[in-house]
mmCIF file of C-alpha atoms in Angstrom:
data_model
loop_
_atom_site.group_PDB
_atom_site.id
_atom_site.type_symbol
_atom_site.label_atom_id
_atom_site.label_comp_id
_atom_site.label_asym_id
_atom_site.label_seq_id
_atom_site.Cartn_x
_atom_site.Cartn_y
_atom_site.Cartn_z
ATOM 1 C CA MET M 296 0.000 0.000 0.000
ATOM 2 C CA GLU M 297 1.501 3.301 -1.112
ATOM 3 C CA PHE M 298 -0.086 6.630 -0.329
ATOM 4 C CA SER M 299 0.301 9.568 -2.654
ATOM 5 C CA GLU M 300 -0.752 11.922 0.120
ATOM 6 C CA PHE M 301 -0.624 12.061 3.897
ATOM 7 C CA ARG M 302 -3.251 10.211 5.926
ATOM 8 C CA PRO M 303 -3.361 10.038 9.735
ATOM 9 C CA LEU M 304 -3.146 6.467 10.932
ATOM 10 C CA ASP M 305 -5.684 4.497 12.905
ATOM 11 C CA ASP M 306 -5.450 0.858 14.014
ATOM 12 C CA ASN M 307 -7.007 -0.564 10.848
ATOM 13 C CA LEU M 308 -5.094 1.617 8.419
ATOM 14 C CA LEU M 309 -1.835 0.852 10.228
ATOM 15 C CA LEU M 310 -2.397 -2.899 9.868
ATOM 16 C CA ASP M 311 -2.956 -2.529 6.114
ATOM 17 C CA TYR M 312 0.144 -0.365 5.893
ATOM 18 C CA ILE M 313 2.295 -2.973 7.669
ATOM 19 C CA LYS M 314 1.046 -5.754 5.409
ATOM 20 C CA ALA M 315 2.022 -3.742 2.326
ATOM 21 C CA THR M 316 5.452 -2.679 3.599
ATOM 22 C CA PRO M 317 8.110 -5.425 3.321
ATOM 23 C CA SER M 318 10.581 -3.758 5.697
ATOM 24 C CA LEU M 319 7.910 -3.938 8.417
ATOM 25 C CA SER M 320 5.976 -7.086 7.524
ATOM 26 C CA SER M 321 9.203 -9.101 7.465
ATOM 27 C CA ILE M 322 9.911 -8.150 11.103
ATOM 28 C CA VAL M 323 6.683 -9.867 12.199
ATOM 29 C CA GLY M 324 7.324 -12.808 9.880
ATOM 30 C CA ASN M 325 4.332 -11.887 7.711
ATOM 31 C CA ASN M 326 2.202 -13.271 10.519
ATOM 32 C CA PHE M 327 -0.620 -10.789 11.012
ATOM 33 C CA ASP M 328 -3.156 -12.899 12.893
ATOM 34 C CA ASP M 329 -1.671 -12.360 16.345
ATOM 35 C CA LEU M 330 -0.490 -8.766 15.970
ATOM 36 C CA THR M 331 -1.400 -6.383 18.759
ATOM 37 C CA VAL M 332 -1.366 -2.650 18.099
ATOM 38 C CA LYS M 333 -1.384 -0.143 20.946
ATOM 39 C CA GLU M 334 -1.348 3.638 20.592
ATOM 40 C CA ILE M 335 0.789 5.123 23.386
ATOM 41 C CA GLY M 336 1.208 8.743 22.318
ATOM 42 C CA GLY M 337 1.594 10.420 25.676
ATOM 43 C CA GLY M 338 3.807 13.110 24.160
ATOM 44 C CA ASN M 339 2.958 16.560 22.909
ATOM 45 C CA LEU M 340 3.365 16.127 19.155
ATOM 46 C CA ASN M 341 2.880 12.710 17.532
ATOM 47 C CA TYR M 342 1.026 9.424 17.190
ATOM 48 C CA VAL M 343 3.105 6.515 18.521
ATOM 49 C CA TYR M 344 2.063 2.874 18.070
ATOM 50 C CA ILE M 345 3.633 -0.277 19.500
ATOM 51 C CA VAL M 346 3.201 -3.265 17.185
ATOM 52 C CA VAL M 347 3.875 -6.666 18.761
ATOM 53 C CA GLY M 348 3.655 -10.107 17.169
ATOM 54 C CA SER M 349 4.903 -13.591 17.984
ATOM 55 C CA SER M 350 7.780 -13.187 15.507
ATOM 56 C CA GLY M 351 8.859 -9.631 16.215
ATOM 57 C CA SER M 352 7.923 -6.100 17.203
ATOM 58 C CA PHE M 353 8.528 -2.467 16.321
ATOM 59 C CA VAL M 354 7.309 1.066 16.964
ATOM 60 C CA ILE M 355 5.542 3.280 14.434
ATOM 61 C CA LYS M 356 5.745 7.037 14.941
ATOM 62 C CA GLN M 357 3.770 9.423 12.752
ATOM 63 C CA ALA M 358 4.126 13.200 12.758
ATOM 64 C CA LEU M 359 0.900 15.194 12.587
ATOM 65 C CA PRO M 360 0.400 18.577 10.875
ATOM 66 C CA TYR M 361 -0.260 20.139 14.283
ATOM 67 C CA MET M 362 0.775 19.777 17.911
ATOM 68 C CA ARG M 363 -1.106 16.840 19.359
ATOM 69 C CA CYS M 364 -1.473 18.588 22.728
ATOM 70 C CA ILE M 365 -2.695 21.852 21.085
ATOM 71 C CA GLU M 366 -4.443 21.010 17.821
ATOM 72 C CA THR M 367 -4.835 24.691 16.922
ATOM 73 C CA TRP M 368 -1.023 25.008 16.846
ATOM 74 C CA PRO M 369 0.065 23.989 13.308
ATOM 75 C CA MET M 370 3.306 22.031 12.861
ATOM 76 C CA THR M 371 5.294 20.831 9.871
ATOM 77 C CA ARG M 372 5.260 17.086 9.236
ATOM 78 C CA GLU M 373 8.814 17.382 7.906
ATOM 79 C CA ARG M 374 10.033 16.960 11.478
ATOM 80 C CA ALA M 375 9.724 13.205 10.896
ATOM 81 C CA TYR M 376 12.292 13.453 8.096
ATOM 82 C CA PHE M 377 14.804 15.207 10.348
ATOM 83 C CA GLU M 378 14.127 12.777 13.171
ATOM 84 C CA ALA M 379 14.839 9.819 10.888
ATOM 85 C CA LEU M 380 18.050 11.473 9.650
ATOM 86 C CA ALA M 381 19.218 12.158 13.197
ATOM 87 C CA LEU M 382 18.364 8.662 14.439
ATOM 88 C CA LYS M 383 20.387 7.143 11.630
ATOM 89 C CA GLU M 384 23.385 9.432 12.131
ATOM 90 C CA HIS M 385 23.434 9.224 15.911
ATOM 91 C CA GLY M 386 22.796 5.489 15.653
ATOM 92 C CA ARG M 387 25.839 5.146 13.414
ATOM 93 C CA LEU M 388 27.988 7.053 15.897
ATOM 94 C CA CYS M 389 26.636 5.457 19.069
ATOM 95 C CA PRO M 390 24.632 2.336 18.132
ATOM 96 C CA GLN M 391 24.451 0.978 21.669
ATOM 97 C CA ASN M 392 22.390 3.988 22.814
ATOM 98 C CA VAL M 393 20.068 4.699 19.862
ATOM 99 C CA PRO M 394 17.183 2.499 18.577
ATOM 100 C CA LYS M 395 17.450 1.143 15.032
ATOM 101 C CA VAL M 396 15.421 2.648 12.185
ATOM 102 C CA TYR M 397 13.703 0.011 10.036
ATOM 103 C CA HIS M 398 11.600 2.162 7.725
ATOM 104 C CA PHE M 399 10.878 5.772 6.788
ATOM 105 C CA ASP M 400 8.024 7.074 4.634
ATOM 106 C CA ARG M 401 8.314 10.786 3.890
ATOM 107 C CA THR M 402 4.851 11.064 2.342
ATOM 108 C CA MET M 403 3.219 9.588 5.440
ATOM 109 C CA SER M 404 5.694 11.284 7.835
ATOM 110 C CA LEU M 405 6.177 7.868 9.376
ATOM 111 C CA ILE M 406 9.121 6.116 11.021
ATOM 112 C CA GLY M 407 9.299 2.414 11.859
ATOM 113 C CA MET M 408 11.908 1.733 14.518
ATOM 114 C CA GLN M 409 13.108 -0.688 17.145
ATOM 115 C CA TYR M 410 10.726 -1.375 20.020
ATOM 116 C CA LEU M 411 12.485 -0.956 23.341
ATOM 117 C CA GLU M 412 10.775 -3.721 25.251
ATOM 118 C CA PRO M 413 9.973 -3.759 28.975
ATOM 119 C CA PRO M 414 11.507 -3.272 31.449
ATOM 120 C CA HIS M 415 12.561 -0.160 29.452
ATOM 121 C CA ILE M 416 10.684 2.858 30.781
ATOM 122 C CA ILE M 417 10.883 6.598 30.233
ATOM 123 C CA LEU M 418 13.696 7.926 32.426
ATOM 124 C CA ARG M 419 11.522 10.671 33.894
ATOM 125 C CA LYS M 420 9.094 8.082 35.262
ATOM 126 C CA GLY M 421 11.987 6.179 36.824
ATOM 127 C CA LEU M 422 13.253 9.362 38.473
ATOM 128 C CA ILE M 423 9.803 10.080 39.886
ATOM 129 C CA ALA M 424 9.645 6.517 41.223
ATOM 130 C CA GLY M 425 13.051 6.908 42.878
ATOM 131 C CA VAL M 426 14.911 4.278 40.843
ATOM 132 C CA GLU M 427 18.705 4.490 40.711
ATOM 133 C CA TYR M 428 20.286 3.761 37.321
ATOM 134 C CA PRO M 429 23.929 2.879 37.976
ATOM 135 C CA LEU M 430 25.029 3.140 34.323
ATOM 136 C CA LEU M 431 23.091 6.264 33.345
ATOM 137 C CA ALA M 432 25.976 8.742 33.597
ATOM 138 C CA GLU M 433 28.327 6.347 31.815
ATOM 139 C CA HIS M 434 25.922 5.733 28.954
ATOM 140 C CA ILE M 435 24.628 9.269 28.409
ATOM 141 C CA SER M 436 28.148 10.716 28.531
ATOM 142 C CA ASP M 437 29.121 8.183 25.851
ATOM 143 C CA TYR M 438 26.198 9.236 23.693
ATOM 144 C CA MET M 439 26.796 12.976 24.083
ATOM 145 C CA SER M 440 30.576 12.873 23.651
ATOM 146 C CA LYS M 441 30.414 10.767 20.474
ATOM 147 C CA THR M 442 27.464 12.435 18.766
ATOM 148 C CA LEU M 443 28.728 15.932 19.512
ATOM 149 C CA PHE M 444 32.432 15.431 18.820
ATOM 150 C CA TYR M 445 32.023 13.440 15.594
ATOM 151 C CA THR M 446 29.617 15.986 14.079
ATOM 152 C CA SER M 447 31.767 19.017 14.910
ATOM 153 C CA LEU M 448 34.639 20.830 13.205
ATOM 154 C CA LEU M 449 36.972 19.110 15.652
ATOM 155 C CA TYR M 450 36.441 16.051 13.445
ATOM 156 C CA HIS M 451 35.133 17.377 10.113
ATOM 157 C CA THR M 452 36.576 19.644 7.470
ATOM 158 C CA THR M 453 34.732 22.920 6.993
ATOM 159 C CA LEU M 454 33.487 21.652 3.623
ATOM 160 C CA GLU M 455 32.052 18.482 5.168
ATOM 161 C CA HIS M 456 30.576 20.434 8.034
ATOM 162 C CA LYS M 457 28.761 22.954 5.866
ATOM 163 C CA GLY M 458 27.255 20.137 3.810
ATOM 164 C CA LEU M 459 25.962 18.432 6.950
ATOM 165 C CA VAL M 460 24.620 21.698 8.340
ATOM 166 C CA ALA M 461 22.716 22.157 5.080
ATOM 167 C CA GLN M 462 21.055 18.737 5.506
ATOM 168 C CA PHE M 463 19.358 19.895 8.693
ATOM 169 C CA CYS M 464 18.848 23.603 8.037
ATOM 170 C CA GLY M 465 15.278 22.953 6.901
ATOM 171 C CA ASN M 466 14.149 21.999 10.400
ATOM 172 C CA VAL M 467 13.310 25.643 10.967
ATOM 173 C CA GLU M 468 9.822 25.241 12.378
ATOM 174 C CA LEU M 469 10.888 23.162 15.353
ATOM 175 C CA CYS M 470 13.805 25.509 15.945
ATOM 176 C CA ARG M 471 11.306 28.367 15.918
ATOM 177 C CA LEU M 472 9.196 26.494 18.452
ATOM 178 C CA THR M 473 12.211 26.157 20.743
ATOM 179 C CA GLU M 474 13.067 29.821 20.311
ATOM 180 C CA GLN M 475 9.564 30.743 21.383
ATOM 181 C CA VAL M 476 8.919 28.390 24.303
ATOM 182 C CA VAL M 477 12.443 28.373 25.809
ATOM 183 C CA PHE M 478 13.873 31.817 25.127
ATOM 184 C CA SER M 479 10.834 34.097 24.710
ATOM 185 C CA ASP M 480 7.506 33.116 26.302
ATOM 186 C CA PRO M 481 8.625 32.731 29.965
ATOM 187 C CA TYR M 482 9.995 36.301 29.930
ATOM 188 C CA LYS M 483 6.828 38.020 28.699
ATOM 189 C CA VAL M 484 3.076 37.779 28.997
ATOM 190 C CA SER M 485 1.997 34.899 26.731
ATOM 191 C CA GLN M 486 -1.300 33.091 26.305
ATOM 192 C CA PHE M 487 0.564 29.797 26.436
ATOM 193 C CA ASN M 488 2.321 30.343 29.765
ATOM 194 C CA ARG M 489 1.031 28.666 32.897
ATOM 195 C CA TRP M 490 2.357 28.005 36.382
ATOM 196 C CA THR M 491 1.216 26.861 39.794
ATOM 197 C CA SER M 492 -1.052 29.826 40.517
ATOM 198 C CA PRO M 493 -1.501 31.710 42.761
ATOM 199 C CA TYR M 494 1.586 30.413 44.570
ATOM 200 C CA LEU M 495 4.055 31.344 41.826
ATOM 201 C CA ASP M 496 2.349 34.492 40.540
ATOM 202 C CA CYS M 497 4.995 36.762 42.065
ATOM 203 C CA ASP M 498 7.799 34.494 40.875
ATOM 204 C CA ALA M 499 6.529 34.601 37.289
ATOM 205 C CA GLU M 500 6.248 38.382 37.428
ATOM 206 C CA ALA M 501 9.758 38.681 38.858
ATOM 207 C CA ILE M 502 11.154 36.691 35.922
ATOM 208 C CA ARG M 503 9.366 38.982 33.461
ATOM 209 C CA GLU M 504 10.810 42.079 35.151
ATOM 210 C CA ASP M 505 14.398 40.858 35.621
ATOM 211 C CA ASN M 506 16.454 42.799 33.064
ATOM 212 C CA THR M 507 19.717 41.017 33.889
ATOM 213 C CA LEU M 508 18.044 37.665 33.302
ATOM 214 C CA LYS M 509 16.626 38.861 29.991
ATOM 215 C CA LEU M 510 20.055 39.953 28.774
ATOM 216 C CA GLU M 511 21.492 36.528 29.583
ATOM 217 C CA VAL M 512 18.622 34.767 27.844
ATOM 218 C CA ALA M 513 19.078 36.982 24.781
ATOM 219 C CA GLY M 514 22.675 35.802 24.540
ATOM 220 C CA LEU M 515 21.616 32.171 24.785
ATOM 221 C CA LYS M 516 18.937 32.661 22.123
ATOM 222 C CA SER M 517 21.491 34.258 19.818
ATOM 223 C CA MET M 518 23.831 31.309 20.291
ATOM 224 C CA PHE M 519 21.003 28.814 19.713
ATOM 225 C CA CYS M 520 20.010 30.531 16.465
ATOM 226 C CA GLU M 521 23.469 31.265 15.085
ATOM 227 C CA ARG M 522 25.970 28.627 16.231
ATOM 228 C CA ALA M 523 26.071 25.481 14.072
ATOM 229 C CA GLN M 524 28.538 23.691 16.329
ATOM 230 C CA ALA M 525 27.394 20.055 16.072
ATOM 231 C CA LEU M 526 24.383 17.872 15.264
ATOM 232 C CA ILE M 527 22.405 18.156 18.473
ATOM 233 C CA HIS M 528 19.404 16.117 19.547
ATOM 234 C CA GLY M 529 17.627 19.370 20.314
ATOM 235 C CA ASP M 530 15.293 18.037 23.021
ATOM 236 C CA LEU M 531 17.439 15.810 25.241
ATOM 237 C CA HIS M 532 15.287 15.814 28.372
ATOM 238 C CA THR M 533 14.420 12.832 30.544
ATOM 239 C CA ASP M 534 11.286 12.002 28.505
ATOM 240 C CA SER M 535 13.576 11.465 25.491
ATOM 241 C CA ILE M 536 15.535 8.675 27.172
ATOM 242 C CA MET M 537 14.400 5.126 27.897
ATOM 243 C CA VAL M 538 16.225 3.082 30.488
ATOM 244 C CA THR M 539 16.671 -0.152 32.346
ATOM 245 C CA LEU M 540 19.323 -0.800 34.969
ATOM 246 C CA GLU M 541 21.631 -1.940 32.144
ATOM 247 C CA SER M 542 20.439 0.032 29.103
ATOM 248 C CA THR M 543 20.122 3.704 28.114
ATOM 249 C CA GLN M 544 18.411 4.551 24.808
ATOM 250 C CA VAL M 545 17.957 8.055 23.382
ATOM 251 C CA ILE M 546 14.760 8.589 21.392
ATOM 252 C CA ASP M 547 12.737 11.394 19.733
ATOM 253 C CA PRO M 548 15.377 13.631 18.041
ATOM 254 C CA GLU M 549 12.778 15.425 15.907
ATOM 255 C CA PHE M 550 14.188 18.793 17.028
ATOM 256 C CA ALA M 551 17.642 17.848 15.695
ATOM 257 C CA PHE M 552 19.735 20.444 13.875
ATOM 258 C CA TYR M 553 23.275 21.808 13.883
ATOM 259 C CA GLY M 554 23.374 23.967 16.988
ATOM 260 C CA PRO M 555 25.359 24.623 20.176
ATOM 261 C CA MET M 556 26.636 21.529 21.977
ATOM 262 C CA GLY M 557 25.743 22.971 25.372
ATOM 263 C CA TYR M 558 22.056 22.832 24.509
ATOM 264 C CA ASP M 559 22.052 19.026 24.597
ATOM 265 C CA VAL M 560 24.292 18.643 27.625
ATOM 266 C CA GLY M 561 22.393 21.378 29.427
ATOM 267 C CA ALA M 562 18.971 19.898 28.647
ATOM 268 C CA PHE M 563 19.938 16.599 30.252
ATOM 269 C CA ILE M 564 21.600 18.098 33.318
ATOM 270 C CA GLY M 565 18.854 20.709 33.725
ATOM 271 C CA ASN M 566 16.212 17.990 33.779
ATOM 272 C CA LEU M 567 18.155 16.083 36.423
ATOM 273 C CA MET M 568 18.113 19.288 38.474
ATOM 274 C CA LEU M 569 14.335 19.483 38.044
ATOM 275 C CA ALA M 570 14.103 15.872 39.211
ATOM 276 C CA PHE M 571 16.221 16.727 42.258
ATOM 277 C CA PHE M 572 14.010 19.618 43.357
ATOM 278 C CA ALA M 573 10.847 17.559 42.787
ATOM 279 C CA GLN M 574 11.929 14.828 45.216
ATOM 280 C CA ASN M 575 10.653 16.631 48.321
ATOM 281 C CA GLY M 576 7.203 16.574 46.760
ATOM 282 C CA HIS M 577 7.389 12.794 46.362
ATOM 283 C CA ALA M 578 8.804 12.089 49.824
ATOM 284 C CA ASN M 579 6.595 10.393 52.428
ATOM 285 C CA GLU M 580 6.852 8.812 55.858
ATOM 286 C CA HIS M 581 8.312 5.651 54.340
ATOM 287 C CA ASN M 582 10.950 7.343 52.174
ATOM 288 C CA ASP M 583 12.272 10.851 52.704
ATOM 289 C CA ARG M 584 14.131 10.633 49.373
ATOM 290 C CA LYS M 585 17.361 11.974 50.915
ATOM 291 C CA ILE M 586 19.474 9.060 49.684
ATOM 292 C CA TYR M 587 17.928 9.331 46.238
ATOM 293 C CA LYS M 588 18.615 13.064 46.060
ATOM 294 C CA LYS M 589 22.280 12.330 46.743
ATOM 295 C CA TRP M 590 22.259 9.849 43.847
ATOM 296 C CA ILE M 591 20.798 12.478 41.486
ATOM 297 C CA LEU M 592 23.479 14.996 42.467
ATOM 298 C CA ARG M 593 26.175 12.369 42.048
ATOM 299 C CA THR M 594 24.776 11.541 38.594
ATOM 300 C CA ILE M 595 24.832 15.220 37.593
ATOM 301 C CA GLU M 596 28.457 15.476 38.649
ATOM 302 C CA GLU M 597 29.505 12.189 37.038
ATOM 303 C CA THR M 598 27.700 13.008 33.787
ATOM 304 C CA TRP M 599 29.601 16.245 33.216
ATOM 305 C CA ASN M 600 32.959 14.884 34.370
ATOM 306 C CA LEU M 601 32.667 11.732 32.250
ATOM 307 C CA PHE M 602 31.480 13.741 29.243
ATOM 308 C CA HIS M 603 34.406 16.142 29.670
ATOM 309 C CA ASP M 604 36.989 13.356 29.866
ATOM 310 C CA LYS M 605 35.539 11.334 26.986
ATOM 311 C CA PHE M 606 35.228 14.389 24.749
ATOM 312 C CA ILE M 607 38.846 15.354 25.420
ATOM 313 C CA ALA M 608 39.952 11.763 24.774
ATOM 314 C CA LEU M 609 38.240 11.809 21.361
ATOM 315 C CA TRP M 610 39.868 15.158 20.616
ATOM 316 C CA ASP M 611 43.316 13.831 21.548
ATOM 317 C CA LYS M 612 42.751 10.722 19.448
ATOM 318 C CA HIS M 613 41.851 12.738 16.350
ATOM 319 C CA LYS M 614 43.930 15.892 16.869
ATOM 320 C CA ASP M 615 45.977 15.122 13.746
ATOM 321 C CA GLY M 616 42.924 14.157 11.713
ATOM 322 C CA PRO M 617 40.895 16.107 9.157
ATOM 323 C CA GLY M 618 39.126 18.391 11.651
ATOM 324 C CA GLU M 619 39.729 22.033 10.762
ATOM 325 C CA ALA M 620 38.707 23.815 13.969
ATOM 326 C CA TYR M 621 42.315 23.783 15.219
ATOM 327 C CA LEU M 622 44.788 22.926 12.487
ATOM 328 C CA PRO M 623 47.791 20.936 13.822
ATOM 329 C CA GLU M 624 50.147 23.108 11.787
ATOM 330 C CA ILE M 625 49.114 26.060 13.941
ATOM 331 C CA TYR M 626 48.323 24.448 17.307
ATOM 332 C CA ASN M 627 51.533 22.492 17.123
ATOM 333 C CA ASN M 628 52.691 22.039 20.699
ATOM 334 C CA VAL M 629 51.270 20.326 23.756
ATOM 335 C CA GLU M 630 50.964 23.453 25.881
ATOM 336 C CA LEU M 631 48.976 25.337 23.236
ATOM 337 C CA GLN M 632 46.727 22.337 22.585
ATOM 338 C CA GLN M 633 45.944 22.073 26.279
ATOM 339 C CA GLN M 634 45.161 25.790 26.487
ATOM 340 C CA VAL M 635 42.768 25.462 23.558
ATOM 341 C CA GLN M 636 41.055 22.465 25.128
ATOM 342 C CA ARG M 637 40.697 24.150 28.513
ATOM 343 C CA LYS M 638 39.093 27.242 26.989
ATOM 344 C CA TYR M 639 36.825 25.179 24.725
ATOM 345 C CA MET M 640 35.567 23.000 27.569
ATOM 346 C CA ASN M 641 35.233 25.919 29.967
ATOM 347 C CA ASP M 642 33.062 27.764 27.426
ATOM 348 C CA LEU M 643 31.062 24.589 26.820
ATOM 349 C CA PHE M 644 30.551 24.167 30.576
ATOM 350 C CA HIS M 645 29.135 27.673 30.902
ATOM 351 C CA ASP M 646 26.951 27.147 27.822
ATOM 352 C CA THR M 647 25.690 23.927 29.417
ATOM 353 C CA LEU M 648 24.719 25.713 32.616
ATOM 354 C CA GLY M 649 22.990 28.543 30.754
ATOM 355 C CA PHE M 650 20.940 26.352 28.448
ATOM 356 C CA GLY M 651 20.196 23.875 31.227
ATOM 357 C CA VAL M 652 18.650 26.419 33.551
ATOM 358 C CA ALA M 653 16.794 28.161 30.706
ATOM 359 C CA LYS M 654 15.139 24.793 30.123
ATOM 360 C CA MET M 655 14.288 24.623 33.832
ATOM 361 C CA ILE M 656 12.581 28.018 33.795
ATOM 362 C CA ARG M 657 10.486 27.200 30.770
ATOM 363 C CA ARG M 658 9.304 23.913 32.341
ATOM 364 C CA ILE M 659 7.967 25.794 35.366
ATOM 365 C CA LEU M 660 6.521 28.949 33.774
ATOM 366 C CA GLY M 661 5.984 28.041 30.105
ATOM 367 C CA VAL M 662 3.564 25.992 28.030
ATOM 368 C CA ALA M 663 4.860 22.432 28.591
ATOM 369 C CA HIS M 664 5.583 21.303 32.128
ATOM 370 C CA VAL M 665 7.206 18.157 33.513
ATOM 371 C CA GLU M 666 5.632 15.228 35.284
ATOM 372 C CA ASP M 667 8.267 15.474 38.031
ATOM 373 C CA PHE M 668 6.373 18.493 39.379
ATOM 374 C CA GLU M 669 2.928 17.954 37.859
ATOM 375 C CA SER M 670 2.531 14.628 39.669
ATOM 376 C CA ILE M 671 2.840 16.407 43.042
ATOM 377 C CA THR M 672 -0.854 16.735 43.853
ATOM 378 C CA ASP M 673 -0.574 19.321 46.655
ATOM 379 C CA PRO M 674 -0.191 22.653 44.788
ATOM 380 C CA SER M 675 1.500 24.451 47.685
ATOM 381 C CA LYS M 676 4.045 21.641 48.049
ATOM 382 C CA ARG M 677 4.572 21.588 44.271
ATOM 383 C CA ALA M 678 5.079 25.360 44.179
ATOM 384 C CA ASN M 679 7.647 25.183 46.957
ATOM 385 C CA CYS M 680 9.663 22.629 44.965
ATOM 386 C CA GLU M 681 9.348 24.694 41.797
ATOM 387 C CA ARG M 682 10.369 27.899 43.557
ATOM 388 C CA ARG M 683 13.639 26.363 44.740
ATOM 389 C CA ALA M 684 14.348 25.209 41.209
ATOM 390 C CA LEU M 685 13.651 28.719 39.921
ATOM 391 C CA GLU M 686 16.007 30.246 42.489
ATOM 392 C CA LEU M 687 18.820 27.971 41.325
ATOM 393 C CA ALA M 688 18.032 28.682 37.676
ATOM 394 C CA LYS M 689 18.150 32.452 38.161
ATOM 395 C CA LYS M 690 21.413 32.294 40.110
ATOM 396 C CA LEU M 691 23.161 30.033 37.594
ATOM 397 C CA LEU M 692 21.902 31.957 34.579
ATOM 398 C CA LYS M 693 23.289 35.226 35.935
ATOM 399 C CA GLU M 694 26.464 33.915 37.551
ATOM 400 C CA ARG M 695 27.350 30.810 35.545
ATOM 401 C CA ARG M 696 30.718 32.186 34.381
ATOM 402 C CA LYS M 697 31.870 32.262 38.004
ATOM 403 C CA PHE M 698 31.539 28.503 38.306
ATOM 404 C CA LEU M 699 34.675 26.552 37.457
ATOM 405 C CA SER M 700 33.470 22.997 38.076
ATOM 406 C CA ILE M 701 30.317 20.935 38.310
ATOM 407 C CA SER M 702 31.094 20.235 41.969
ATOM 408 C CA GLU M 703 30.665 23.969 42.663
ATOM 409 C CA VAL M 704 27.229 23.788 41.030
ATOM 410 C CA VAL M 705 26.287 20.799 43.193
ATOM 411 C CA SER M 706 27.412 22.713 46.301
ATOM 412 C CA THR M 707 25.170 25.617 45.300
ATOM 413 C CA ILE M 708 22.214 23.251 44.882
ATOM 414 C CA LEU M 709 22.812 21.906 48.382
ATOM 415 C CA GLU M 710 22.989 25.442 49.795
ATOM 416 C CA LEU M 711 19.632 26.335 48.260
ATOM 417 C CA GLU M 712 18.157 23.089 49.549
ATOM 418 C CA ALA M 713 19.340 23.710 53.126
#
């Protein structure tokens, strides 16, 4: 079955589609009698189906011409094309942490990909439940160091890099969405903003009136729009990662484009910070969550430190390769190379902090919130958790260049928590 135009899927249409698509029907052994199809689209944008049969399974994801959570908000279906491209490229660079792509249909805006079977769950749900993932920092630092280094000018020639940038430059609508919801809406009156009212009314107003904060956010927005540093996931929060105790899989890179590396690293670390501040709202008489909060802080620290070391190791390995950011004929002695690396990583660290806390602010005051806080049923308790997160975000956004290490950031978190 081939469609000459887009049609939204339903259970019956999807079954016909699978039967007519060899790359999908072969996965289930052409055995359609025992197939089960379940629509699980809990996200904001797309239809997502799990297809399970006795011979195999896969996931079907279809982009809609609007935001699923706000149907009056139109969206380009081309995001599915960029997601498929990013999954394939990131999967090539880090196959152990990215699900396989089996099929892509541009007309139907449809991707068929590997089903991450139970006990895989969305990382955010695991963090809410208080589950420790001992390999999370190791795995996510692997993913970020490889996908960011190998798509940057540290590894590519400028000619290669510009060609790759051009592949993704059409993903403008999702970039525009990010520009609006992360860097604009929380700092002005917007019909899409919401927060835990009336408890955070004054906090929201204070953000809108903070000129220093606005100047910092303007700089981050400029960097997001202008700096084609590497192929970034573009939405690397804890809903975009599926985990078990042994596995970490990064999904949903539909926002992918060539942008600043710190946006990805910051999104992940910022969401861990949100998870940390939400823990008091999930504590009870049986579990005060204090041990778990220590694990989250340790994971934040380990993630950055492991990422830093792995990224530098890749740089050292390929310093005489084709990458044209720092030509070996110019940066031709150990001392100079180390100076370059220190400055590069220091700038990346401060970018990470800035983007990370900008993501925190938008998840508390903007259009799309996080389950970490939303699942706290007592609004006054929820607001108290959110307010502490906002205080950290404001401090780091304004003073991030003063921080020299992730351990200093963790110490600041503990001070605000005291």
